[in-house]
PDB file of C-alpha atoms in Angstrom:
ATOM      1  CA  UNK M  11       0.000   0.000   0.000  1.00 44.00           C
ATOM      2  CA  UNK M  12       1.398   3.365  -0.958  1.00 45.00           C
ATOM      3  CA  UNK M  13       2.201   5.709   1.874  1.00 45.00           C
ATOM      4  CA  UNK M  14      -0.168   8.589   2.264  1.00 40.00           C
ATOM      5  CA  UNK M  15       1.092  12.104   2.617  1.00 38.00           C
ATOM      6  CA  UNK M  16       0.008  14.108   5.617  1.00 41.00           C
ATOM      7  CA  UNK M  17      -2.561  16.802   4.875  1.00 37.00           C
ATOM      8  CA  UNK M  18      -1.108  20.249   5.390  1.00 35.00           C
ATOM      9  CA  UNK M  19      -3.662  22.949   6.100  1.00 39.00           C
ATOM     10  CA  UNK M  20      -3.480  25.924   3.781  1.00 40.00           C
ATOM     11  CA  UNK M  21      -3.054  29.136   5.767  1.00 44.00           C
ATOM     12  CA  UNK M  22      -5.444  31.996   5.018  1.00 42.00           C
ATOM     13  CA  UNK M  23      -4.232  34.484   2.435  1.00 45.00           C
ATOM     14  CA  UNK M  24      -2.608  37.486   4.020  1.00 48.00           C
ATOM     15  CA  UNK M  25      -4.348  40.752   3.275  1.00 47.00           C
ATOM     16  CA  UNK M  26      -2.533  43.278   1.190  1.00 52.00           C
ATOM     17  CA  UNK M  27      -1.920  46.670   2.750  1.00 50.00           C
ATOM     18  CA  UNK M  28      -5.034  48.799   2.517  1.00 49.00           C
ATOM     19  CA  UNK M  29      -7.252  45.898   1.417  1.00 44.00           C
ATOM     20  CA  UNK M  30     -10.835  46.303   2.585  1.00 43.00           C
ATOM     21  CA  UNK M  31     -12.244  43.662   4.962  1.00 46.00           C
ATOM     22  CA  UNK M  32     -14.538  41.044   3.524  1.00 41.00           C
ATOM     23  CA  UNK M  33     -18.281  41.243   4.177  1.00 43.00           C
ATOM     24  CA  UNK M  34     -17.937  38.517   6.827  1.00 44.00           C
ATOM     25  CA  UNK M  35     -15.238  40.539   8.637  1.00 52.00           C
ATOM     26  CA  UNK M  36     -17.144  43.817   8.783  1.00 65.00           C
ATOM     27  CA  UNK M  37     -18.919  44.766  12.003  1.00 71.00           C
ATOM     28  CA  UNK M  38     -22.539  43.622  11.720  1.00 92.00           C
ATOM     29  CA  UNK M  39     -25.077  46.425  12.062  1.00 97.00           C
ATOM     30  CA  UNK M  40     -28.688  45.437  12.721  1.00 97.00           C
ATOM     31  CA  UNK M  41     -31.481  47.722  11.549  1.00 98.00           C
ATOM     32  CA  UNK M  42     -34.283  48.587  13.969  1.00 98.00           C
ATOM     33  CA  UNK M  43     -37.451  50.182  12.569  1.00 98.00           C
ATOM     34  CA  UNK M  44     -39.785  51.865  15.049  1.00 98.00           C
ATOM     35  CA  UNK M  45     -43.239  51.531  13.485  1.00 98.00           C
ATOM     36  CA  UNK M  46     -45.681  51.466  16.391  1.00 97.00           C
ATOM     37  CA  UNK M  47     -47.268  54.915  16.086  1.00 93.00           C
ATOM     38  CA  UNK M  48     -51.033  55.206  15.872  1.00 92.00           C
ATOM     39  CA  UNK M  49     -51.169  58.449  13.896  1.00 86.00           C
ATOM     40  CA  UNK M  50     -53.337  60.324  16.393  1.00 83.00           C
ATOM     41  CA  UNK M  51     -53.063  63.586  14.453  1.00 83.00           C
ATOM     42  CA  UNK M  52     -53.748  61.674  11.235  1.00 85.00           C
ATOM     43  CA  UNK M  53     -57.178  60.633  12.426  1.00 82.00           C
ATOM     44  CA  UNK M  54     -55.957  57.376  13.916  1.00 78.00           C
ATOM     45  CA  UNK M  55     -54.271  56.047  10.762  1.00 89.00           C
ATOM     46  CA  UNK M  56     -51.382  53.794  11.873  1.00 95.00           C
ATOM     47  CA  UNK M  57     -48.189  55.145  10.346  1.00 95.00           C
ATOM     48  CA  UNK M  58     -46.866  51.718   9.384  1.00 97.00           C
ATOM     49  CA  UNK M  59     -49.852  51.277   7.063  1.00 97.00           C
ATOM     50  CA  UNK M  60     -49.741  54.632   5.281  1.00 96.00           C
ATOM     51  CA  UNK M  61     -49.666  54.098   1.538  1.00 94.00           C
ATOM     52  CA  UNK M  62     -46.318  54.655  -0.172  1.00 92.00           C
ATOM     53  CA  UNK M  63     -46.306  53.717  -3.829  1.00 91.00           C
ATOM     54  CA  UNK M  64     -49.085  51.220  -3.279  1.00 93.00           C
ATOM     55  CA  UNK M  65     -47.398  49.452  -0.364  1.00 95.00           C
ATOM     56  CA  UNK M  66     -47.399  49.963   3.435  1.00 97.00           C
ATOM     57  CA  UNK M  67     -44.862  52.580   4.496  1.00 97.00           C
ATOM     58  CA  UNK M  68     -43.089  50.238   6.912  1.00 98.00           C
ATOM     59  CA  UNK M  69     -41.728  48.273   3.946  1.00 98.00           C
ATOM     60  CA  UNK M  70     -39.795  51.313   2.749  1.00 97.00           C
ATOM     61  CA  UNK M  71     -37.923  51.636   6.035  1.00 98.00           C
ATOM     62  CA  UNK M  72     -37.017  47.940   5.993  1.00 98.00           C
ATOM     63  CA  UNK M  73     -35.707  48.241   2.422  1.00 98.00           C
ATOM     64  CA  UNK M  74     -33.664  51.320   3.331  1.00 98.00           C
ATOM     65  CA  UNK M  75     -32.007  49.496   6.229  1.00 98.00           C
ATOM     66  CA  UNK M  76     -31.060  46.512   4.101  1.00 97.00           C
ATOM     67  CA  UNK M  77     -29.933  48.471   1.047  1.00 98.00           C
ATOM     68  CA  UNK M  78     -27.885  50.810   3.240  1.00 98.00           C
ATOM     69  CA  UNK M  79     -25.703  48.029   4.614  1.00 97.00           C
ATOM     70  CA  UNK M  80     -27.545  46.687   7.643  1.00 97.00           C
ATOM     71  CA  UNK M  81     -27.918  42.946   8.099  1.00 94.00           C
ATOM     72  CA  UNK M  82     -30.774  41.421   6.074  1.00 94.00           C
ATOM     73  CA  UNK M  83     -32.597  40.528   9.302  1.00 94.00           C
ATOM     74  CA  UNK M  84     -34.251  43.801  10.329  1.00 97.00           C
ATOM     75  CA  UNK M  85     -36.073  44.185  13.654  1.00 97.00           C
ATOM     76  CA  UNK M  86     -39.432  45.963  13.456  1.00 98.00           C
ATOM     77  CA  UNK M  87     -41.444  47.221  16.438  1.00 98.00           C
ATOM     78  CA  UNK M  88     -45.215  47.322  15.903  1.00 98.00           C
ATOM     79  CA  UNK M  89     -47.936  48.703  18.135  1.00 97.00           C
ATOM     80  CA  UNK M  90     -51.080  50.307  16.731  1.00 96.00           C
ATOM     81  CA  UNK M  91     -53.011  47.863  14.515  1.00 96.00           C
ATOM     82  CA  UNK M  92     -50.173  45.362  14.795  1.00 97.00           C
ATOM     83  CA  UNK M  93     -52.202  42.467  13.401  1.00 97.00           C
ATOM     84  CA  UNK M  94     -53.317  44.498  10.392  1.00 97.00           C
ATOM     85  CA  UNK M  95     -49.702  45.470   9.718  1.00 97.00           C
ATOM     86  CA  UNK M  96     -48.648  41.830   9.844  1.00 97.00           C
ATOM     87  CA  UNK M  97     -51.407  40.915   7.399  1.00 97.00           C
ATOM     88  CA  UNK M  98     -50.757  43.667   4.878  1.00 97.00           C
ATOM     89  CA  UNK M  99     -47.021  44.351   4.995  1.00 98.00           C
ATOM     90  CA  UNK M 100     -44.308  42.115   3.591  1.00 97.00           C
ATOM     91  CA  UNK M 101     -42.026  41.683   6.582  1.00 98.00           C
ATOM     92  CA  UNK M 102     -40.429  38.446   5.412  1.00 96.00           C
ATOM     93  CA  UNK M 103     -37.024  37.959   7.006  1.00 94.00           C
ATOM     94  CA  UNK M 104     -37.764  40.497   9.756  1.00 97.00           C
ATOM     95  CA  UNK M 105     -37.942  39.952  13.482  1.00 96.00           C
ATOM     96  CA  UNK M 106     -41.216  41.580  14.542  1.00 97.00           C
ATOM     97  CA  UNK M 107     -41.707  42.674  18.153  1.00 97.00           C
ATOM     98  CA  UNK M 108     -44.940  43.999  19.644  1.00 97.00           C
ATOM     99  CA  UNK M 109     -45.055  47.004  21.947  1.00 97.00           C
ATOM    100  CA  UNK M 110     -48.270  46.852  23.993  1.00 97.00           C
ATOM    101  CA  UNK M 111     -47.411  50.259  25.486  1.00 96.00           C
ATOM    102  CA  UNK M 112     -46.955  52.012  22.139  1.00 96.00           C
ATOM    103  CA  UNK M 113     -49.357  54.818  23.124  1.00 94.00           C
ATOM    104  CA  UNK M 114     -46.928  56.005  25.823  1.00 95.00           C
ATOM    105  CA  UNK M 115     -44.493  57.213  23.172  1.00 94.00           C
ATOM    106  CA  UNK M 116     -41.363  56.342  21.267  1.00 95.00           C
ATOM    107  CA  UNK M 117     -39.363  55.515  24.383  1.00 96.00           C
ATOM    108  CA  UNK M 118     -41.262  52.290  25.024  1.00 97.00           C
ATOM    109  CA  UNK M 119     -40.818  51.215  21.390  1.00 98.00           C
ATOM    110  CA  UNK M 120     -37.082  51.865  21.571  1.00 98.00           C
ATOM    111  CA  UNK M 121     -36.831  49.747  24.707  1.00 98.00           C
ATOM    112  CA  UNK M 122     -38.794  46.901  23.087  1.00 98.00           C
ATOM    113  CA  UNK M 123     -36.654  47.087  19.960  1.00 98.00           C
ATOM    114  CA  UNK M 124     -33.347  47.063  21.796  1.00 97.00           C
ATOM    115  CA  UNK M 125     -34.513  44.078  23.845  1.00 96.00           C
ATOM    116  CA  UNK M 126     -35.487  42.284  20.635  1.00 96.00           C
ATOM    117  CA  UNK M 127     -32.018  42.789  19.178  1.00 96.00           C
ATOM    118  CA  UNK M 128     -30.256  41.977  22.457  1.00 94.00           C
ATOM    119  CA  UNK M 129     -32.244  38.768  22.976  1.00 92.00           C
ATOM    120  CA  UNK M 130     -31.827  37.442  19.422  1.00 84.00           C
ATOM    121  CA  UNK M 131     -30.734  33.780  19.219  1.00 74.00           C
ATOM    122  CA  UNK M 132     -27.406  33.269  20.913  1.00 52.00           C
ATOM    123  CA  UNK M 133     -25.870  32.026  17.667  1.00 47.00           C
ATOM    124  CA  UNK M 134     -26.464  35.474  16.268  1.00 48.00           C
ATOM    125  CA  UNK M 135     -27.935  34.242  12.997  1.00 46.00           C
ATOM    126  CA  UNK M 136     -31.346  34.690  11.451  1.00 50.00           C
ATOM    127  CA  UNK M 137     -32.887  33.342   8.243  1.00 46.00           C
ATOM    128  CA  UNK M 138     -30.240  32.550   5.664  1.00 46.00           C
ATOM    129  CA  UNK M 139     -27.417  32.769   8.191  1.00 48.00           C
ATOM    130  CA  UNK M 140     -27.648  36.570   8.552  1.00 51.00           C
ATOM    131  CA  UNK M 141     -26.767  38.342  11.817  1.00 53.00           C
ATOM    132  CA  UNK M 142     -29.995  38.903  13.740  1.00 59.00           C
ATOM    133  CA  UNK M 143     -28.723  40.726  16.805  1.00 67.00           C
ATOM    134  CA  UNK M 144     -26.667  38.523  19.111  1.00 66.00           C
ATOM    135  CA  UNK M 145     -23.595  38.926  16.901  1.00 80.00           C
ATOM    136  CA  UNK M 146     -24.131  42.579  16.051  1.00 92.00           C
ATOM    137  CA  UNK M 147     -21.714  45.343  16.918  1.00 94.00           C
ATOM    138  CA  UNK M 148     -24.368  48.052  16.657  1.00 97.00           C
ATOM    139  CA  UNK M 149     -28.027  48.802  16.066  1.00 98.00           C
ATOM    140  CA  UNK M 150     -29.235  51.469  13.633  1.00 98.00           C
ATOM    141  CA  UNK M 151     -32.599  53.064  14.421  1.00 98.00           C
ATOM    142  CA  UNK M 152     -34.992  54.267  11.703  1.00 98.00           C
ATOM    143  CA  UNK M 153     -38.398  55.889  12.156  1.00 98.00           C
ATOM    144  CA  UNK M 154     -41.244  54.635   9.974  1.00 98.00           C
ATOM    145  CA  UNK M 155     -42.686  58.119   9.428  1.00 96.00           C
ATOM    146  CA  UNK M 156     -39.642  59.592   7.671  1.00 97.00           C
ATOM    147  CA  UNK M 157     -39.975  58.406   4.056  1.00 96.00           C
ATOM    148  CA  UNK M 158     -37.278  60.845   2.938  1.00 97.00           C
ATOM    149  CA  UNK M 159     -34.603  58.864   4.795  1.00 98.00           C
ATOM    150  CA  UNK M 160     -33.315  56.240   2.406  1.00 97.00           C
ATOM    151  CA  UNK M 161     -30.465  53.833   1.816  1.00 98.00           C
ATOM    152  CA  UNK M 162     -27.772  56.457   1.205  1.00 98.00           C
ATOM    153  CA  UNK M 163     -28.295  58.094   4.606  1.00 98.00           C
ATOM    154  CA  UNK M 164     -28.205  54.656   6.227  1.00 98.00           C
ATOM    155  CA  UNK M 165     -25.007  53.796   4.340  1.00 98.00           C
ATOM    156  CA  UNK M 166     -23.232  56.951   5.501  1.00 98.00           C
ATOM    157  CA  UNK M 167     -24.058  56.261   9.135  1.00 98.00           C
ATOM    158  CA  UNK M 168     -22.996  52.615   8.815  1.00 98.00           C
ATOM    159  CA  UNK M 169     -19.692  53.632   7.187  1.00 98.00           C
ATOM    160  CA  UNK M 170     -18.925  55.964  10.086  1.00 98.00           C
ATOM    161  CA  UNK M 171     -19.404  53.076  12.511  1.00 97.00           C
ATOM    162  CA  UNK M 172     -17.194  50.759  10.470  1.00 96.00           C
ATOM    163  CA  UNK M 173     -14.542  53.484  10.559  1.00 96.00           C
ATOM    164  CA  UNK M 174     -14.569  53.298  14.351  1.00 96.00           C
ATOM    165  CA  UNK M 175     -17.403  55.482  15.674  1.00 97.00           C
ATOM    166  CA  UNK M 176     -19.623  53.933  18.351  1.00 97.00           C
ATOM    167  CA  UNK M 177     -22.314  56.612  18.434  1.00 98.00           C
ATOM    168  CA  UNK M 178     -23.419  58.086  15.106  1.00 98.00           C
ATOM    169  CA  UNK M 179     -26.339  60.151  13.841  1.00 98.00           C
ATOM    170  CA  UNK M 180     -27.322  61.586  10.501  1.00 98.00           C
ATOM    171  CA  UNK M 181     -27.326  65.379  10.419  1.00 98.00           C
ATOM    172  CA  UNK M 182     -29.400  67.761   8.353  1.00 98.00           C
ATOM    173  CA  UNK M 183     -27.739  71.157   7.925  1.00 96.00           C
ATOM    174  CA  UNK M 184     -25.819  70.379  11.101  1.00 96.00           C
ATOM    175  CA  UNK M 185     -28.826  69.338  13.189  1.00 97.00           C
ATOM    176  CA  UNK M 186     -29.037  65.809  14.555  1.00 97.00           C
ATOM    177  CA  UNK M 187     -31.653  63.503  13.038  1.00 97.00           C
ATOM    178  CA  UNK M 188     -32.214  59.897  12.044  1.00 97.00           C
ATOM    179  CA  UNK M 189     -30.977  57.303  11.466  1.00 98.00           C
ATOM    180  CA  UNK M 190     -29.078  56.987  14.724  1.00 98.00           C
ATOM    181  CA  UNK M 191     -26.591  54.208  15.445  1.00 98.00           C
ATOM    182  CA  UNK M 192     -25.693  52.860  18.876  1.00 98.00           C
ATOM    183  CA  UNK M 193     -22.771  50.487  19.398  1.00 98.00           C
ATOM    184  CA  UNK M 194     -23.528  47.518  21.617  1.00 96.00           C
ATOM    185  CA  UNK M 195     -21.905  49.011  24.728  1.00 97.00           C
ATOM    186  CA  UNK M 196     -24.522  51.784  24.743  1.00 98.00           C
ATOM    187  CA  UNK M 197     -27.689  49.670  24.481  1.00 97.00           C
ATOM    188  CA  UNK M 198     -28.400  49.211  28.190  1.00 97.00           C
ATOM    189  CA  UNK M 199     -28.010  52.904  29.007  1.00 97.00           C
ATOM    190  CA  UNK M 200     -30.066  54.002  25.992  1.00 98.00           C
ATOM    191  CA  UNK M 201     -32.900  51.737  27.122  1.00 97.00           C
ATOM    192  CA  UNK M 202     -32.685  52.972  30.709  1.00 96.00           C
ATOM    193  CA  UNK M 203     -33.115  56.597  29.602  1.00 96.00           C
ATOM    194  CA  UNK M 204     -35.801  55.993  26.952  1.00 96.00           C
ATOM    195  CA  UNK M 205     -39.081  57.279  28.376  1.00 91.00           C
ATOM    196  CA  UNK M 206     -42.201  58.944  27.048  1.00 91.00           C
ATOM    197  CA  UNK M 207     -41.878  60.397  23.581  1.00 88.00           C
ATOM    198  CA  UNK M 208     -38.263  61.453  24.008  1.00 88.00           C
ATOM    199  CA  UNK M 209     -36.733  58.272  22.643  1.00 92.00           C
ATOM    200  CA  UNK M 210     -32.949  58.493  22.916  1.00 95.00           C
ATOM    201  CA  UNK M 211     -32.759  62.296  23.226  1.00 94.00           C
ATOM    202  CA  UNK M 212     -31.655  62.310  26.863  1.00 95.00           C
ATOM    203  CA  UNK M 213     -28.944  59.750  26.189  1.00 97.00           C
ATOM    204  CA  UNK M 214     -27.683  61.612  23.118  1.00 97.00           C
ATOM    205  CA  UNK M 215     -27.601  64.905  24.997  1.00 95.00           C
ATOM    206  CA  UNK M 216     -25.586  63.326  27.808  1.00 95.00           C
ATOM    207  CA  UNK M 217     -23.119  61.841  25.310  1.00 97.00           C
ATOM    208  CA  UNK M 218     -22.891  64.741  22.872  1.00 96.00           C
ATOM    209  CA  UNK M 219     -19.094  64.771  23.046  1.00 97.00           C
ATOM    210  CA  UNK M 220     -18.944  61.176  21.798  1.00 97.00           C
ATOM    211  CA  UNK M 221     -21.466  61.616  18.980  1.00 98.00           C
ATOM    212  CA  UNK M 222     -20.311  61.596  15.374  1.00 98.00           C
ATOM    213  CA  UNK M 223     -22.628  63.563  13.086  1.00 98.00           C
ATOM    214  CA  UNK M 224     -22.733  62.593   9.412  1.00 98.00           C
ATOM    215  CA  UNK M 225     -24.216  65.205   7.093  1.00 98.00           C
ATOM    216  CA  UNK M 226     -27.036  63.733   4.972  1.00 98.00           C
ATOM    217  CA  UNK M 227     -29.085  66.739   3.848  1.00 98.00           C
ATOM    218  CA  UNK M 228     -27.838  66.307   0.288  1.00 98.00           C
ATOM    219  CA  UNK M 229     -29.261  62.770   0.043  1.00 98.00           C
ATOM    220  CA  UNK M 230     -32.179  62.628   2.495  1.00 98.00           C
ATOM    221  CA  UNK M 231     -34.899  64.574   4.287  1.00 96.00           C
ATOM    222  CA  UNK M 232     -35.708  64.148   7.967  1.00 95.00           C
ATOM    223  CA  UNK M 233     -39.241  65.560   7.608  1.00 96.00           C
ATOM    224  CA  UNK M 234     -41.730  63.314   9.385  1.00 94.00           C
ATOM    225  CA  UNK M 235     -45.411  62.625   8.896  1.00 95.00           C
ATOM    226  CA  UNK M 236     -47.497  63.889  11.785  1.00 90.00           C
ATOM    227  CA  UNK M 237     -50.444  65.797  10.286  1.00 91.00           C
ATOM    228  CA  UNK M 238     -52.650  65.467   7.190  1.00 91.00           C
ATOM    229  CA  UNK M 239     -50.600  68.219   5.522  1.00 92.00           C
ATOM    230  CA  UNK M 240     -47.516  65.999   5.859  1.00 92.00           C
ATOM    231  CA  UNK M 241     -49.058  63.228   3.767  1.00 91.00           C
ATOM    232  CA  UNK M 242     -47.604  64.920   0.683  1.00 91.00           C
ATOM    233  CA  UNK M 243     -44.281  63.420   1.810  1.00 92.00           C
ATOM    234  CA  UNK M 244     -45.628  60.016   0.779  1.00 89.00           C
ATOM    235  CA  UNK M 245     -45.384  60.911  -2.912  1.00 81.00           C
ATOM    236  CA  UNK M 246     -42.667  58.487  -4.147  1.00 61.00           C
ATOM    237  CA  UNK M 247     -41.528  61.067  -6.709  1.00 60.00           C
ATOM    238  CA  UNK M 248     -40.614  63.681  -4.113  1.00 52.00           C
TER     239      UNK M 248
END
């Protein structure tokens, strides 16, 4: 019998100087869409279900997160008319969390969303092997009622994180807006300070010196939909 040669493992190829990391090596950013609002000033029309190009508005925010570089598994917080949103919106591949206290304001939805990401399966993988939260380095928060915030604004915020920033927000003519990104080490404190309709404002104010602002006014609009007059923002051609 011929002697067999020992199998020598092939070492990984060394990266050339300046070579960008592979997709697998990049910090995983998980998108979190807050879509629980009941649209009180819109006559009780849930914001997630507002029509945008013939589809529920919540789908646009999910697409923006994915196309902007977040992991394919996006976390979505629902509240008002949650069952109707589930029936009408295509949220395939999303982790959907319910906020029974949605009427108390954005703070409760942010807490529910951060818990959803934090408590994702320990393996850190969702459908198709995508990071779902447990393996994420950061969470990026989008609001459902800002249809002018798209993939390019998300991408700029994600790039700032991958360059080393742990607390990042889009800016519009120098003023802080969404999306906002929180590195994992901030999640517990953000949740602890999220109350009423203030969301993460108190946390961001307390950590202003650590916040990286990324100008996005040239590619996005932070205008939100609160009143019937704002419904013009739903025109896909705007």
